Amino acid sequence: MPDAAPGRADLIERLVSLCKQRGFVFPSSEIYGGINAVYDYGPLGVRLRRNIRRRWWRAMVDLRDDVEGIETAVLMNPEVWVASGHVQSFSDPLVDCTGKCRKRWREDHLADERRARGRPPDAPGCPECGGALTPARQFNLMFKTFVGPVEEDAAQVWLRPETAQGMFVNFANVVNSTRRRIPFGIAQIGKGFRNEISPGNFIFRLREFELMEMEWFCKPGSDREWHEYWCAERMRWHVEDLGVRAANLRLRAHEKDELSHYSTATSDIEYRFPFGWGELEGIADRTDFDLDTHMKHSGRDLSYFDTATNERYVPYVVEPALGLDRVMITLLVDGYDEEDVRGETRVVLRLHPDVAPVQVAILPLSKKAELCEPARAIEHGLRSRFATEYDETQSIGRRYRRQDEIGTPLAVTFDFESLNDHAVTIRERDGMSQVRVGVDSLAEALGDQLTASRSRAAQRVSGANPVDQLRGGD
Ligand code: ATP
């Protein structure tokens, strides 16, 4: 993962602290010392995640007429994972340090780990202490557990490492119940679990995480074209629907020796994190590998009869797979900004208005009941249209600062003058401009300002066409 975003070395530490302080992300079971690479999401984190999920589902399911959504179980018949090749091949090469630090590493990450510690990438030995490393051995990433009261081999099951298999084993159920014709997709959002060897970088690499995946079933031979289509479409989504800066994204095709056991072509959408370029989303051509192997292992026919051409075939599959937690860290990194305002540092999270946890904050100027009561009533009135928050604590300056830090695009202040002129002040996050509007037309004015904020987000990311970028990257 070389080539980190310049000048942002300590950004992750700043985000970890902001996320805890403001209620986005907490270390899991913190009062017991936490558990490595597992996090809990606080009130604002939950709002942000719901917005991300909603935008993904809207683009991948709601606005399309060729994708169906499903939800499948985390626990599956263990034969699924034997058939899919995960029991045999879902592993990473692990090496141990035999020197001072005794750390465990993923062999294919050694060069990046050395770089991250300021060592030459091809230096021999352990990235941390330089000690000798053991030869690599394969370590399976799937978590094991047991169903029923007896912990015996026959009762062993796996926590799913991807949601995809739930969609493959339900392919015939979806075709038969919806009468879908190929090409079409099945999408789902759900938790995945991987016993990662070297997790880290905050919520970038977790052991429990959430996936947003879509399996696109198409005619054999059309898969490469669909692969290109989905690479372009998914890049567009990150830029236009979430407002991620195109300059911080690139598409990278996997080398042959990097490909997963089920894929003949994969491209990653990568983001330029403070710790280097890292995978945000993978778009894989899975061919007919999965349906074919499930046909062989289950004895069930998962082929498809194409009435347009009178042919029977096993569909090919193109899969865009995205981690929700990775989107979250991307938005936090991409949106984080510090600027000098009259000698003080202002921290601003420049989130797209459609993902911001709070869109409109309502702030009475003081704690006096004559201001708080009408301000609270205004906030109640706006709830059905916007994601709102009411806050009467602390000074107005500190409350503005808090809203800037959590990425709220608009703040409405109800002051003493409001009692006479029935008007309030709208303050906009990015430029800090203020306008006075009547309470009667407030909802409309806020709607207009959010629209303006959406176009500013679009301008910020425009200039680099994401589809052109597909060919480029640096
Ligand atoms: P790597 O090689 O980095 O371990 P991968 O290529 O195996 O990852 P995929 O199987 O392509 O990852 O996973 C699909 C998506 O799921 C990734 O693009 C990423 O957004 C997300 N993801 C994968 N593993 C994790 C994890 N441990 N924590 C958080 N998100 C993850």
PDB file of N, CA, C and O and ligand atoms in Angstrom, residues 1 37 86 90 92 106 108-109 141 161-162 192-196 199-200 203-213 254 258 260 262 266 268-269 279-284 286 319-327, ligand 1:
ATOM      1  N   MET A   1       0.822  -1.217   0.000  1.00  0.00           N
ATOM      2  CA  MET A   1       0.000   0.000   0.000  1.00  0.00           C
ATOM      3  C   MET A   1       0.853   1.264   0.000  1.00  0.00           C
ATOM      4  O   MET A   1       0.719   2.080   0.910  1.00  0.00           O
ATOM      5  N   ALA A  37      -9.596  -5.394  16.841  1.00  0.00           N
ATOM      6  CA  ALA A  37     -10.222  -5.326  15.509  1.00  0.00           C
ATOM      7  C   ALA A  37     -11.731  -5.543  15.515  1.00  0.00           C
ATOM      8  O   ALA A  37     -12.305  -6.045  14.545  1.00  0.00           O
ATOM      9  N   HIS A  86     -13.863 -22.350   0.216  1.00  0.00           N
ATOM     10  CA  HIS A  86     -13.340 -21.547   1.328  1.00  0.00           C
ATOM     11  C   HIS A  86     -12.614 -22.393   2.380  1.00  0.00           C
ATOM     12  O   HIS A  86     -11.645 -21.942   2.963  1.00  0.00           O
ATOM     13  N   PHE A  90      -9.562 -20.384   1.522  1.00  0.00           N
ATOM     14  CA  PHE A  90      -9.743 -19.018   2.022  1.00  0.00           C
ATOM     15  C   PHE A  90      -8.735 -18.770   3.134  1.00  0.00           C
ATOM     16  O   PHE A  90      -9.037 -18.768   4.323  1.00  0.00           O
ATOM     17  N   ASP A  92      -4.664 -16.959   4.215  1.00  0.00           N
ATOM     18  CA  ASP A  92      -3.582 -16.018   3.929  1.00  0.00           C
ATOM     19  C   ASP A  92      -2.285 -16.625   4.444  1.00  0.00           C
ATOM     20  O   ASP A  92      -2.292 -17.389   5.423  1.00  0.00           O
ATOM     21  N   ARG A 106       1.141 -11.062   7.915  1.00  0.00           N
ATOM     22  CA  ARG A 106       0.715 -11.651   6.649  1.00  0.00           C
ATOM     23  C   ARG A 106       1.883 -11.500   5.698  1.00  0.00           C
ATOM     24  O   ARG A 106       2.360 -10.388   5.487  1.00  0.00           O
ATOM     25  N   ASP A 108       2.190 -11.531   2.541  1.00  0.00           N
ATOM     26  CA  ASP A 108       2.006 -10.640   1.387  1.00  0.00           C
ATOM     27  C   ASP A 108       1.867  -9.172   1.806  1.00  0.00           C
ATOM     28  O   ASP A 108       1.707  -8.309   0.954  1.00  0.00           O
ATOM     29  N   HIS A 109       1.891  -8.883   3.108  1.00  0.00           N
ATOM     30  CA  HIS A 109       1.820  -7.487   3.575  1.00  0.00           C
ATOM     31  C   HIS A 109       3.158  -6.997   4.144  1.00  0.00           C
ATOM     32  O   HIS A 109       3.247  -5.878   4.633  1.00  0.00           O
ATOM     33  N   LEU A 141      -9.004 -18.153   7.300  1.00  0.00           N
ATOM     34  CA  LEU A 141      -9.552 -16.959   7.960  1.00  0.00           C
ATOM     35  C   LEU A 141     -10.964 -17.144   8.510  1.00  0.00           C
ATOM     36  O   LEU A 141     -11.524 -16.222   9.099  1.00  0.00           O
ATOM     37  N   PRO A 161     -17.622 -15.637   5.842  1.00  0.00           N
ATOM     38  CA  PRO A 161     -16.631 -14.595   5.578  1.00  0.00           C
ATOM     39  C   PRO A 161     -17.073 -13.660   4.464  1.00  0.00           C
ATOM     40  O   PRO A 161     -16.417 -12.656   4.188  1.00  0.00           O
ATOM     41  N   GLU A 162     -18.166 -14.009   3.779  1.00  0.00           N
ATOM     42  CA  GLU A 162     -18.731 -13.160   2.720  1.00  0.00           C
ATOM     43  C   GLU A 162     -20.219 -13.480   2.651  1.00  0.00           C
ATOM     44  O   GLU A 162     -20.643 -14.559   3.082  1.00  0.00           O
ATOM     45  N   GLY A 192     -20.086  -9.924   7.978  1.00  0.00           N
ATOM     46  CA  GLY A 192     -19.133 -10.950   7.592  1.00  0.00           C
ATOM     47  C   GLY A 192     -18.058 -11.019   8.676  1.00  0.00           C
ATOM     48  O   GLY A 192     -17.855 -10.053   9.426  1.00  0.00           O
ATOM     49  N   PHE A 193     -17.392 -12.158   8.771  1.00  0.00           N
ATOM     50  CA  PHE A 193     -16.399 -12.381   9.833  1.00  0.00           C
ATOM     51  C   PHE A 193     -15.141 -12.989   9.227  1.00  0.00           C
ATOM     52  O   PHE A 193     -15.234 -13.957   8.473  1.00  0.00           O
ATOM     53  N   ARG A 194     -13.999 -12.402   9.524  1.00  0.00           N
ATOM     54  CA  ARG A 194     -12.739 -12.981   9.052  1.00  0.00           C
ATOM     55  C   ARG A 194     -11.709 -12.870  10.171  1.00  0.00           C
ATOM     56  O   ARG A 194     -11.534 -11.782  10.729  1.00  0.00           O
ATOM     57  N   ASN A 195     -11.064 -13.981  10.458  1.00  0.00           N
ATOM     58  CA  ASN A 195     -10.059 -13.993  11.521  1.00  0.00           C
ATOM     59  C   ASN A 195      -8.743 -13.465  10.941  1.00  0.00           C
ATOM     60  O   ASN A 195      -7.790 -14.220  10.751  1.00  0.00           O
ATOM     61  N   GLU A 196      -8.713 -12.181  10.640  1.00  0.00           N
ATOM     62  CA  GLU A 196      -7.586 -11.558   9.946  1.00  0.00           C
ATOM     63  C   GLU A 196      -6.288 -11.732  10.738  1.00  0.00           C
ATOM     64  O   GLU A 196      -6.278 -11.608  11.968  1.00  0.00           O
ATOM     65  N   PRO A 199      -5.015  -7.389  11.486  1.00  0.00           N
ATOM     66  CA  PRO A 199      -6.049  -6.367  11.341  1.00  0.00           C
ATOM     67  C   PRO A 199      -5.473  -5.016  11.735  1.00  0.00           C
ATOM     68  O   PRO A 199      -4.343  -4.937  12.217  1.00  0.00           O
ATOM     69  N   GLY A 200      -6.216  -3.976  11.515  1.00  0.00           N
ATOM     70  CA  GLY A 200      -5.732  -2.688  12.009  1.00  0.00           C
ATOM     71  C   GLY A 200      -6.112  -1.532  11.133  1.00  0.00           C
ATOM     72  O   GLY A 200      -6.986  -1.651  10.262  1.00  0.00           O
ATOM     73  N   ILE A 203     -10.892   1.190  11.599  1.00  0.00           N
ATOM     74  CA  ILE A 203     -11.951   0.297  11.112  1.00  0.00           C
ATOM     75  C   ILE A 203     -11.693  -0.173   9.680  1.00  0.00           C
ATOM     76  O   ILE A 203     -12.597  -0.642   9.005  1.00  0.00           O
ATOM     77  N   PHE A 204     -10.420  -0.060   9.217  1.00  0.00           N
ATOM     78  CA  PHE A 204     -10.127  -0.499   7.843  1.00  0.00           C
ATOM     79  C   PHE A 204     -10.159  -2.019   7.739  1.00  0.00           C
ATOM     80  O   PHE A 204     -10.826  -2.580   6.873  1.00  0.00           O
ATOM     81  N   ARG A 205      -9.432  -2.705   8.604  1.00  0.00           N
ATOM     82  CA  ARG A 205      -9.394  -4.170   8.556  1.00  0.00           C
ATOM     83  C   ARG A 205      -9.880  -4.715   9.897  1.00  0.00           C
ATOM     84  O   ARG A 205      -9.192  -4.617  10.906  1.00  0.00           O
ATOM     85  N   LEU A 206     -11.079  -5.272   9.887  1.00  0.00           N
ATOM     86  CA  LEU A 206     -11.745  -5.722  11.107  1.00  0.00           C
ATOM     87  C   LEU A 206     -11.907  -7.234  11.093  1.00  0.00           C
ATOM     88  O   LEU A 206     -11.765  -7.871  10.044  1.00  0.00           O
ATOM     89  N   ARG A 207     -12.270  -7.779  12.245  1.00  0.00           N
ATOM     90  CA  ARG A 207     -12.583  -9.222  12.279  1.00  0.00           C
ATOM     91  C   ARG A 207     -14.091  -9.439  12.146  1.00  0.00           C
ATOM     92  O   ARG A 207     -14.521 -10.494  11.702  1.00  0.00           O
ATOM     93  N   GLU A 208     -14.869  -8.456  12.543  1.00  0.00           N
ATOM     94  CA  GLU A 208     -16.319  -8.487  12.301  1.00  0.00           C
ATOM     95  C   GLU A 208     -16.641  -7.219  11.536  1.00  0.00           C
ATOM     96  O   GLU A 208     -16.301  -6.124  11.979  1.00  0.00           O
ATOM     97  N   PHE A 209     -17.245  -7.343  10.360  1.00  0.00           N
ATOM     98  CA  PHE A 209     -17.497  -6.157   9.541  1.00  0.00           C
ATOM     99  C   PHE A 209     -18.779  -6.350   8.741  1.00  0.00           C
ATOM    100  O   PHE A 209     -19.427  -7.394   8.823  1.00  0.00           O
ATOM    101  N   GLU A 210     -19.155  -5.338   8.000  1.00  0.00           N
ATOM    102  CA  GLU A 210     -20.415  -5.428   7.255  1.00  0.00           C
ATOM    103  C   GLU A 210     -20.151  -5.293   5.767  1.00  0.00           C
ATOM    104  O   GLU A 210     -19.367  -4.448   5.341  1.00  0.00           O
ATOM    105  N   LEU A 211     -20.817  -6.138   5.000  1.00  0.00           N
ATOM    106  CA  LEU A 211     -20.618  -6.171   3.547  1.00  0.00           C
ATOM    107  C   LEU A 211     -21.864  -5.706   2.814  1.00  0.00           C
ATOM    108  O   LEU A 211     -22.991  -5.948   3.259  1.00  0.00           O
ATOM    109  N   MET A 212     -21.642  -5.076   1.674  1.00  0.00           N
ATOM    110  CA  MET A 212     -22.738  -4.733   0.757  1.00  0.00           C
ATOM    111  C   MET A 212     -22.334  -5.367  -0.570  1.00  0.00           C
ATOM    112  O   MET A 212     -21.391  -4.899  -1.220  1.00  0.00           O
ATOM    113  N   GLU A 213     -23.002  -6.452  -0.938  1.00  0.00           N
ATOM    114  CA  GLU A 213     -22.559  -7.224  -2.108  1.00  0.00           C
ATOM    115  C   GLU A 213     -23.697  -7.441  -3.088  1.00  0.00           C
ATOM    116  O   GLU A 213     -24.855  -7.555  -2.699  1.00  0.00           O
ATOM    117  N   HIS A 254      -6.166  -6.671 -10.553  1.00  0.00           N
ATOM    118  CA  HIS A 254      -5.325  -7.650  -9.839  1.00  0.00           C
ATOM    119  C   HIS A 254      -4.343  -8.316 -10.785  1.00  0.00           C
ATOM    120  O   HIS A 254      -4.677  -8.621 -11.929  1.00  0.00           O
ATOM    121  N   GLU A 258      -2.562 -12.644  -7.645  1.00  0.00           N
ATOM    122  CA  GLU A 258      -3.333 -12.049  -6.544  1.00  0.00           C
ATOM    123  C   GLU A 258      -4.779 -12.539  -6.541  1.00  0.00           C
ATOM    124  O   GLU A 258      -5.512 -12.332  -5.573  1.00  0.00           O
ATOM    125  N   SER A 260      -8.351 -14.284  -6.338  1.00  0.00           N
ATOM    126  CA  SER A 260      -8.935 -15.276  -5.439  1.00  0.00           C
ATOM    127  C   SER A 260      -9.167 -16.566  -6.227  1.00  0.00           C
ATOM    128  O   SER A 260      -9.223 -16.533  -7.462  1.00  0.00           O
ATOM    129  N   TYR A 262     -11.719 -18.106  -6.922  1.00  0.00           N
ATOM    130  CA  TYR A 262     -12.932 -18.173  -7.741  1.00  0.00           C
ATOM    131  C   TYR A 262     -12.941 -17.184  -8.902  1.00  0.00           C
ATOM    132  O   TYR A 262     -13.908 -17.105  -9.632  1.00  0.00           O
ATOM    133  N   THR A 266     -10.258  -9.468 -11.445  1.00  0.00           N
ATOM    134  CA  THR A 266     -10.775  -8.634 -10.357  1.00  0.00           C
ATOM    135  C   THR A 266     -10.119  -7.271 -10.461  1.00  0.00           C
ATOM    136  O   THR A 266      -8.926  -7.174 -10.762  1.00  0.00           O
ATOM    137  N   ASP A 268      -9.851  -3.646  -8.146  1.00  0.00           N
ATOM    138  CA  ASP A 268     -10.188  -3.007  -6.871  1.00  0.00           C
ATOM    139  C   ASP A 268     -10.334  -1.512  -7.074  1.00  0.00           C
ATOM    140  O   ASP A 268      -9.511  -0.891  -7.761  1.00  0.00           O
ATOM    141  N   ILE A 269     -11.376  -0.941  -6.479  1.00  0.00           N
ATOM    142  CA  ILE A 269     -11.427   0.514  -6.354  1.00  0.00           C
ATOM    143  C   ILE A 269     -10.644   0.811  -5.082  1.00  0.00           C
ATOM    144  O   ILE A 269     -10.979   0.304  -4.005  1.00  0.00           O
ATOM    145  N   GLU A 279      -7.700  -1.103  -0.506  1.00  0.00           N
ATOM    146  CA  GLU A 279      -8.919  -1.538  -1.208  1.00  0.00           C
ATOM    147  C   GLU A 279     -10.171  -1.015  -0.515  1.00  0.00           C
ATOM    148  O   GLU A 279     -10.347  -1.191   0.685  1.00  0.00           O
ATOM    149  N   LEU A 280     -11.012  -0.390  -1.317  1.00  0.00           N
ATOM    150  CA  LEU A 280     -12.307   0.069  -0.822  1.00  0.00           C
ATOM    151  C   LEU A 280     -13.385  -0.910  -1.282  1.00  0.00           C
ATOM    152  O   LEU A 280     -14.250  -1.308  -0.512  1.00  0.00           O
ATOM    153  N   GLU A 281     -13.329  -1.289  -2.542  1.00  0.00           N
ATOM    154  CA  GLU A 281     -14.331  -2.194  -3.112  1.00  0.00           C
ATOM    155  C   GLU A 281     -13.649  -3.111  -4.114  1.00  0.00           C
ATOM    156  O   GLU A 281     -12.735  -2.677  -4.824  1.00  0.00           O
ATOM    157  N   GLY A 282     -14.084  -4.365  -4.176  1.00  0.00           N
ATOM    158  CA  GLY A 282     -13.538  -5.292  -5.174  1.00  0.00           C
ATOM    159  C   GLY A 282     -14.624  -5.644  -6.176  1.00  0.00           C
ATOM    160  O   GLY A 282     -15.767  -5.904  -5.792  1.00  0.00           O
ATOM    161  N   ILE A 283     -14.275  -5.647  -7.465  1.00  0.00           N
ATOM    162  CA  ILE A 283     -15.249  -6.040  -8.491  1.00  0.00           C
ATOM    163  C   ILE A 283     -14.665  -7.248  -9.217  1.00  0.00           C
ATOM    164  O   ILE A 283     -13.656  -7.135  -9.924  1.00  0.00           O
ATOM    165  N   ALA A 284     -15.299  -8.418  -8.966  1.00  0.00           N
ATOM    166  CA  ALA A 284     -14.699  -9.678  -9.417  1.00  0.00           C
ATOM    167  C   ALA A 284     -15.547 -10.345 -10.486  1.00  0.00           C
ATOM    168  O   ALA A 284     -16.783 -10.348 -10.404  1.00  0.00           O
ATOM    169  N   ARG A 286     -16.511 -13.727 -11.274  1.00  0.00           N
ATOM    170  CA  ARG A 286     -16.448 -15.024 -10.575  1.00  0.00           C
ATOM    171  C   ARG A 286     -16.788 -16.161 -11.520  1.00  0.00           C
ATOM    172  O   ARG A 286     -16.932 -17.306 -11.081  1.00  0.00           O
ATOM    173  N   GLU A 319     -19.311  -9.611  -9.527  1.00  0.00           N
ATOM    174  CA  GLU A 319     -19.672  -9.232  -8.159  1.00  0.00           C
ATOM    175  C   GLU A 319     -18.969  -7.958  -7.705  1.00  0.00           C
ATOM    176  O   GLU A 319     -17.763  -7.958  -7.527  1.00  0.00           O
ATOM    177  N   PRO A 320     -19.726  -6.875  -7.507  1.00  0.00           N
ATOM    178  CA  PRO A 320     -19.152  -5.732  -6.775  1.00  0.00           C
ATOM    179  C   PRO A 320     -19.351  -5.960  -5.271  1.00  0.00           C
ATOM    180  O   PRO A 320     -20.480  -6.131  -4.826  1.00  0.00           O
ATOM    181  N   ALA A 321     -18.246  -6.009  -4.502  1.00  0.00           N
ATOM    182  CA  ALA A 321     -18.324  -6.284  -3.056  1.00  0.00           C
ATOM    183  C   ALA A 321     -17.651  -5.156  -2.292  1.00  0.00           C
ATOM    184  O   ALA A 321     -16.484  -4.842  -2.522  1.00  0.00           O
ATOM    185  N   LEU A 322     -18.426  -4.576  -1.381  1.00  0.00           N
ATOM    186  CA  LEU A 322     -17.964  -3.364  -0.703  1.00  0.00           C
ATOM    187  C   LEU A 322     -18.166  -3.497   0.800  1.00  0.00           C
ATOM    188  O   LEU A 322     -19.211  -3.974   1.247  1.00  0.00           O
ATOM    189  N   GLY A 323     -17.177  -3.057   1.581  1.00  0.00           N
ATOM    190  CA  GLY A 323     -17.311  -3.086   3.031  1.00  0.00           C
ATOM    191  C   GLY A 323     -17.859  -1.756   3.538  1.00  0.00           C
ATOM    192  O   GLY A 323     -17.344  -0.696   3.199  1.00  0.00           O
ATOM    193  N   LEU A 324     -18.914  -1.854   4.349  1.00  0.00           N
ATOM    194  CA  LEU A 324     -19.533  -0.638   4.893  1.00  0.00           C
ATOM    195  C   LEU A 324     -18.553   0.138   5.775  1.00  0.00           C
ATOM    196  O   LEU A 324     -18.483   1.373   5.732  1.00  0.00           O
ATOM    197  N   ASP A 325     -17.776  -0.619   6.583  1.00  0.00           N
ATOM    198  CA  ASP A 325     -16.817   0.043   7.479  1.00  0.00           C
ATOM    199  C   ASP A 325     -15.728   0.762   6.675  1.00  0.00           C
ATOM    200  O   ASP A 325     -15.236   1.808   7.074  1.00  0.00           O
ATOM    201  N   ARG A 326     -15.374   0.185   5.511  1.00  0.00           N
ATOM    202  CA  ARG A 326     -14.380   0.846   4.657  1.00  0.00           C
ATOM    203  C   ARG A 326     -14.940   2.134   4.068  1.00  0.00           C
ATOM    204  O   ARG A 326     -14.213   3.105   3.892  1.00  0.00           O
ATOM    205  N   VAL A 327     -16.233   2.131   3.722  1.00  0.00           N
ATOM    206  CA  VAL A 327     -16.839   3.363   3.212  1.00  0.00           C
ATOM    207  C   VAL A 327     -16.802   4.415   4.313  1.00  0.00           C
ATOM    208  O   VAL A 327     -16.474   5.579   4.082  1.00  0.00           O
TER     209      VAL A 327
HETATM  210  P1  ATP B   1      -7.642  -8.461   1.443  1.00  0.00           P
HETATM  211  O1  ATP B   1      -6.914  -9.160   0.340  1.00  0.00           O
HETATM  212  O2  ATP B   1      -7.250  -7.037   1.643  1.00  0.00           O
HETATM  213  O3  ATP B   1      -7.654  -9.231   2.729  1.00  0.00           O
HETATM  214  P2  ATP B   1      -9.984  -9.209   0.028  1.00  0.00           P
HETATM  215  O4  ATP B   1      -9.535  -8.881  -1.341  1.00  0.00           O
HETATM  216  O5  ATP B   1      -9.977 -10.618   0.491  1.00  0.00           O
HETATM  217  O6  ATP B   1      -9.183  -8.309   1.060  1.00  0.00           O
HETATM  218  P3  ATP B   1     -12.710  -9.064  -0.574  1.00  0.00           P
HETATM  219  O7  ATP B   1     -12.955 -10.513  -0.339  1.00  0.00           O
HETATM  220  O8  ATP B   1     -12.619  -8.564  -1.962  1.00  0.00           O
HETATM  221  O9  ATP B   1     -11.417  -8.607   0.240  1.00  0.00           O
HETATM  222  O10 ATP B   1     -13.785  -8.265   0.250  1.00  0.00           O
HETATM  223  C1  ATP B   1     -14.727  -7.404  -0.330  1.00  0.00           C
HETATM  224  C2  ATP B   1     -14.764  -6.095   0.409  1.00  0.00           C
HETATM  225  O11 ATP B   1     -15.061  -6.330   1.776  1.00  0.00           O
HETATM  226  C3  ATP B   1     -13.444  -5.340   0.427  1.00  0.00           C
HETATM  227  O12 ATP B   1     -13.305  -4.542  -0.723  1.00  0.00           O
HETATM  228  C4  ATP B   1     -13.579  -4.499   1.668  1.00  0.00           C
HETATM  229  O13 ATP B   1     -14.344  -3.331   1.388  1.00  0.00           O
HETATM  230  C5  ATP B   1     -14.402  -5.380   2.601  1.00  0.00           C
HETATM  231  N1  ATP B   1     -13.552  -6.113   3.547  1.00  0.00           N
HETATM  232  C6  ATP B   1     -12.875  -7.260   3.316  1.00  0.00           C
HETATM  233  N2  ATP B   1     -12.228  -7.657   4.418  1.00  0.00           N
HETATM  234  C7  ATP B   1     -12.499  -6.740   5.369  1.00  0.00           C
HETATM  235  C8  ATP B   1     -12.117  -6.584   6.739  1.00  0.00           C
HETATM  236  N3  ATP B   1     -11.335  -7.477   7.333  1.00  0.00           N
HETATM  237  N4  ATP B   1     -12.580  -5.511   7.408  1.00  0.00           N
HETATM  238  C9  ATP B   1     -13.386  -4.613   6.819  1.00  0.00           C
HETATM  239  N5  ATP B   1     -13.786  -4.695   5.539  1.00  0.00           N
HETATM  240  C10 ATP B   1     -13.351  -5.745   4.817  1.00  0.00           C
END
